[in-house]
mmCIF file of C-alpha atoms in Angstrom:
data_model
loop_
_atom_site.group_PDB
_atom_site.id
_atom_site.type_symbol
_atom_site.label_atom_id
_atom_site.label_comp_id
_atom_site.label_asym_id
_atom_site.label_seq_id
_atom_site.Cartn_x
_atom_site.Cartn_y
_atom_site.Cartn_z
ATOM 1 C CA MET A 273 -0.129 -0.611 -0.109
ATOM 2 C CA ASP A 274 1.557 3.602 -0.826
ATOM 3 C CA TYR A 275 1.125 6.472 1.005
ATOM 4 C CA ILE A 276 1.305 9.871 -0.458
ATOM 5 C CA LYS A 277 -0.073 13.034 0.035
ATOM 6 C CA ASN A 278 -2.336 15.857 -1.974
ATOM 7 C CA LYS A 279 -1.910 19.728 -0.850
ATOM 8 C CA SER A 280 -2.322 22.949 -2.721
ATOM 9 C CA GLU A 281 -0.477 25.927 -2.185
ATOM 10 C CA ARG A 282 -0.973 29.464 -3.823
ATOM 11 C CA ALA A 283 1.373 30.144 -5.680
ATOM 12 C CA PRO A 284 3.623 33.812 -4.818
ATOM 13 C CA ASP A 285 2.030 36.903 -6.617
ATOM 14 C CA ASN A 286 0.174 35.733 -9.868
ATOM 15 C CA GLY A 287 -2.804 33.705 -8.471
ATOM 16 C CA ARG A 288 -1.942 29.685 -9.189
ATOM 17 C CA LYS A 289 -1.880 26.947 -7.127
ATOM 18 C CA ARG A 290 0.351 24.415 -7.068
ATOM 19 C CA HIS A 291 -1.492 20.778 -5.823
ATOM 20 C CA LEU A 292 1.344 17.916 -4.911
ATOM 21 C CA VAL A 293 1.018 14.996 -4.716
ATOM 22 C CA VAL A 294 3.757 13.273 -2.863
ATOM 23 C CA ASP A 295 5.170 9.622 -1.180
ATOM 24 C CA THR A 296 6.713 9.760 2.440
ATOM 25 C CA MET A 297 9.655 10.789 1.997
ATOM 26 C CA GLY A 298 8.358 14.575 -0.440
ATOM 27 C CA LEU A 299 9.215 13.081 -3.272
ATOM 28 C CA ILE A 300 7.301 14.278 -6.207
ATOM 29 C CA LEU A 301 4.890 11.955 -7.509
ATOM 30 C CA VAL A 302 1.961 13.952 -9.587
ATOM 31 C CA VAL A 303 2.452 18.208 -9.758
ATOM 32 C CA MET A 304 -0.773 20.495 -11.342
ATOM 33 C CA VAL A 305 -0.751 23.955 -11.438
ATOM 34 C CA THR A 306 -4.051 26.069 -12.122
ATOM 35 C CA SER A 307 -5.195 29.492 -11.874
ATOM 36 C CA ALA A 308 -5.972 30.775 -8.570
ATOM 37 C CA SER A 309 -9.801 29.998 -9.236
ATOM 38 C CA VAL A 310 -9.833 26.169 -9.759
ATOM 39 C CA ASN A 311 -11.419 25.782 -6.618
ATOM 40 C CA ASP A 312 -9.571 22.792 -4.418
ATOM 41 C CA ARG A 313 -11.708 20.057 -4.989
ATOM 42 C CA PRO A 314 -11.925 20.183 -9.180
ATOM 43 C CA GLY A 315 -8.072 20.451 -8.856
ATOM 44 C CA GLY A 316 -8.012 17.348 -6.780
ATOM 45 C CA ARG A 317 -10.572 15.509 -9.578
ATOM 46 C CA ARG A 318 -7.299 15.943 -12.158
ATOM 47 C CA ILE A 319 -4.761 15.638 -9.843
ATOM 48 C CA LEU A 320 -6.513 11.926 -8.610
ATOM 49 C CA ALA A 321 -6.932 11.471 -12.157
ATOM 50 C CA ARG A 322 -2.864 11.696 -13.385
ATOM 51 C CA LEU A 323 -1.871 10.217 -10.014
ATOM 52 C CA ALA A 324 -4.598 7.143 -10.668
ATOM 53 C CA GLU A 325 -3.160 6.259 -14.877
ATOM 54 C CA ALA A 326 0.608 7.052 -13.274
ATOM 55 C CA PHE A 327 0.835 5.189 -10.069
ATOM 56 C CA THR A 328 -2.053 1.828 -11.412
ATOM 57 C CA THR A 329 -0.594 0.593 -7.291
ATOM 58 C CA ILE A 330 -1.353 3.602 -5.085
ATOM 59 C CA ALA A 331 -4.660 3.228 -2.973
ATOM 60 C CA LEU A 332 -4.266 5.455 0.450
ATOM 61 C CA VAL A 333 -3.965 9.154 -0.019
ATOM 62 C CA TRP A 334 -3.677 11.191 2.219
ATOM 63 C CA ALA A 335 -5.259 14.952 1.444
ATOM 64 C CA ASP A 336 -4.966 18.673 3.505
ATOM 65 C CA GLY A 337 -8.569 20.148 4.959
ATOM 66 C CA GLY A 338 -9.464 22.253 1.565
ATOM 67 C CA TYR A 339 -9.859 19.018 -0.517
ATOM 68 C CA ALA A 340 -13.461 17.825 1.049
ATOM 69 C CA ASN A 341 -15.685 19.421 3.421
ATOM 70 C CA SER A 342 -18.638 18.293 5.368
ATOM 71 C CA ILE A 343 -20.771 19.905 3.396
ATOM 72 C CA ASP A 344 -19.050 19.086 0.487
ATOM 73 C CA SER A 345 -17.077 14.888 -0.154
ATOM 74 C CA THR A 346 -17.776 14.439 -3.367
ATOM 75 C CA LEU A 347 -14.370 13.951 -4.589
ATOM 76 C CA LEU A 348 -14.266 11.203 -1.345
ATOM 77 C CA THR A 349 -16.445 8.627 -2.924
ATOM 78 C CA TRP A 350 -15.248 9.985 -6.314
ATOM 79 C CA ALA A 351 -11.944 8.822 -5.369
ATOM 80 C CA LYS A 352 -13.680 5.192 -4.422
ATOM 81 C CA GLU A 353 -15.231 4.396 -6.699
ATOM 82 C CA GLN A 354 -14.030 5.852 -10.049
ATOM 83 C CA LEU A 355 -10.202 5.320 -8.995
ATOM 84 C CA GLY A 356 -10.623 2.649 -5.956
ATOM 85 C CA ILE A 357 -8.156 5.299 -4.253
ATOM 86 C CA LEU A 358 -8.824 5.741 -0.388
ATOM 87 C CA VAL A 359 -8.447 9.995 0.070
ATOM 88 C CA GLU A 360 -8.068 10.075 3.564
ATOM 89 C CA ILE A 361 -8.164 13.845 4.952
ATOM 90 C CA VAL A 362 -5.943 15.386 7.296
ATOM 91 C CA LYS A 363 -7.574 17.878 9.513
ATOM 92 C CA ARG A 364 -6.940 20.602 11.228
ATOM 93 C CA ASN A 365 -8.312 20.168 15.323
ATOM 94 C CA ASP A 366 -10.128 24.172 15.729
ATOM 95 C CA ASP A 367 -9.397 24.783 19.291
ATOM 96 C CA VAL A 368 -5.405 24.588 18.946
ATOM 97 C CA LYS A 369 -4.246 28.637 18.325
ATOM 98 C CA GLY A 370 -0.776 28.900 16.205
ATOM 99 C CA PHE A 371 1.158 26.250 14.306
ATOM 100 C CA LYS A 372 0.145 22.565 15.195
ATOM 101 C CA VAL A 373 2.279 19.994 12.962
ATOM 102 C CA LEU A 374 -0.716 17.226 11.421
ATOM 103 C CA PRO A 375 0.445 14.255 10.778
ATOM 104 C CA ARG A 376 1.580 13.258 7.860
ATOM 105 C CA ARG A 377 0.855 17.128 6.414
ATOM 106 C CA TRP A 378 4.336 18.355 7.469
ATOM 107 C CA VAL A 379 5.111 16.011 4.411
ATOM 108 C CA VAL A 380 4.564 17.926 1.313
ATOM 109 C CA GLU A 381 5.337 20.953 3.569
ATOM 110 C CA ARG A 382 8.907 20.155 4.103
ATOM 111 C CA THR A 383 9.081 19.356 0.233
ATOM 112 C CA LEU A 384 7.559 22.926 -0.084
ATOM 113 C CA GLY A 385 10.174 24.398 0.914
ATOM 114 C CA TRP A 386 12.699 22.525 -0.467
ATOM 115 C CA LEU A 387 11.467 23.533 -4.108
ATOM 116 C CA VAL A 388 10.922 27.271 -3.296
ATOM 117 C CA ARG A 389 14.615 27.520 -2.280
ATOM 118 C CA ASN A 390 14.969 27.218 -6.112
ATOM 119 C CA ARG A 391 15.256 31.413 -7.239
ATOM 120 C CA ARG A 392 12.611 30.131 -10.590
ATOM 121 C CA LEU A 393 10.269 28.959 -8.799
ATOM 122 C CA ALA A 394 10.070 31.020 -5.327
ATOM 123 C CA ARG A 395 8.565 33.903 -7.767
ATOM 124 C CA ASP A 396 6.834 32.219 -10.346
ATOM 125 C CA TYR A 397 8.425 33.735 -13.877
ATOM 126 C CA GLU A 398 6.600 31.100 -15.629
ATOM 127 C CA ARG A 399 3.744 32.251 -18.529
ATOM 128 C CA LEU A 400 1.820 28.868 -19.561
ATOM 129 C CA THR A 401 0.425 26.389 -16.398
ATOM 130 C CA VAL A 402 3.084 23.466 -18.148
ATOM 131 C CA ASN A 403 5.571 25.329 -17.911
ATOM 132 C CA SER A 404 5.831 26.176 -13.951
ATOM 133 C CA GLU A 405 5.457 22.708 -13.434
ATOM 134 C CA ALA A 406 8.044 21.344 -15.932
ATOM 135 C CA MET A 407 9.983 24.217 -13.336
ATOM 136 C CA ILE A 408 8.598 22.439 -10.595
ATOM 137 C CA LYS A 409 9.789 18.956 -11.922
ATOM 138 C CA VAL A 410 13.337 20.445 -12.813
ATOM 139 C CA ALA A 411 14.203 21.245 -9.539
ATOM 140 C CA MET A 412 12.902 18.211 -7.666
ATOM 141 C CA ILE A 413 15.154 16.334 -9.783
ATOM 142 C CA ARG A 414 18.416 18.503 -8.944
ATOM 143 C CA LEU A 415 17.417 17.492 -5.611
ATOM 144 C CA MET A 416 17.302 13.991 -5.579
ATOM 145 C CA THR A 417 20.451 13.895 -8.295
ATOM 146 C CA ILE A 418 22.705 15.511 -5.357
ATOM 147 C CA ARG A 419 21.053 13.908 -2.361
ATOM 148 C CA LEU A 420 21.898 10.705 -5.345
ATOM 149 C CA ALA A 421 25.235 12.239 -5.610
ATOM 150 C CA GLY A 422 26.194 12.649 -1.851
ATOM 151 C CA GLN A 423 27.154 15.657 -2.002
ATOM 152 C CA THR A 424 26.294 18.959 0.530
ATOM 153 C CA ILE A 425 23.256 21.874 -1.411
ATOM 154 C CA ARG A 426 24.537 24.819 -1.659
ATOM 155 C CA TRP A 427 22.245 28.454 -1.109
ATOM 156 C CA ALA A 428 23.111 31.289 -2.304
ATOM 157 C CA ASN A 429 21.040 32.978 1.127
ATOM 158 C CA ALA A 430 22.878 33.775 3.929
ATOM 159 C CA THR A 431 20.903 32.606 6.211
ATOM 160 C CA GLU A 432 20.014 29.807 5.341
ATOM 161 C CA ARG A 433 24.706 29.463 4.945
ATOM 162 C CA GLU A 434 24.190 30.522 8.295
ATOM 163 C CA ALA A 435 21.968 27.376 9.627
ATOM 164 C CA ALA A 436 24.476 24.663 7.362
ATOM 165 C CA GLN A 437 27.323 25.979 8.922
ATOM 166 C CA ARG A 438 25.995 25.496 12.521
ATOM 167 C CA ILE A 439 24.844 21.826 11.497
ATOM 168 C CA ASN A 440 28.591 21.734 10.161
ATOM 169 C CA VAL A 441 30.282 22.976 13.638
ATOM 170 C CA GLU A 442 27.697 20.794 15.637
ATOM 171 C CA ARG A 443 28.327 17.781 14.223
ATOM 172 C CA LEU A 444 32.836 18.627 14.622
ATOM 173 C CA LEU A 445 31.633 19.029 18.232
ATOM 174 C CA ALA A 446 29.575 15.665 18.543
ATOM 175 C CA THR A 447 32.626 13.457 17.141
#
C-alpha cells in the first residue's frame, strides 16, 4: 500500500495554485499547476486522475482539508468509486491556536520548502502552467540528483549558509 498526500499551495503573487502529490519521503509523484480560480475539489479530481493513470498501485491518499469538507465530500466518494483510491482528509483541530504539526501533512509542506529554495520557484516567472509544472519537476530532479551523489546543497541565502555552518560545527563537536 502506498501512502501519499495531496496538497494545494498558492504560488506567490500570481494567482496560481500548485497541487502536489508526494510520497512519504517527500518526493514528487504528480504535480499540477492551475489558476487560483480553480477550487480545490475540481483540482483534486484532475490531479487524482493523473495520479491513478501514472501509478496504478496507489491505494491511499492523505489530503488537505480543502479537498473535502462536511458540506461537499463528493471528491472522496468519486475517488473511491471511479479510481479505487481511498482519500483520507488530515484535518486541523479548531481548538489549537497557532502552528501545530499534523501527521502526514508536514511531508508536503517540507517538499514545498525544498522547492521554493529555487529562485525560479520562489516567484512564478512562467507564463504557461505547463512551464511552471516543468520547473517544479526540474527542481525536484536537481534535489534528488544532489542527494544521490552524496553532495550537500549550497544555497545562496546567507541565513541558509549560517544554519548549515552551525550544523557542521555541532557535528564536529559531537564527534
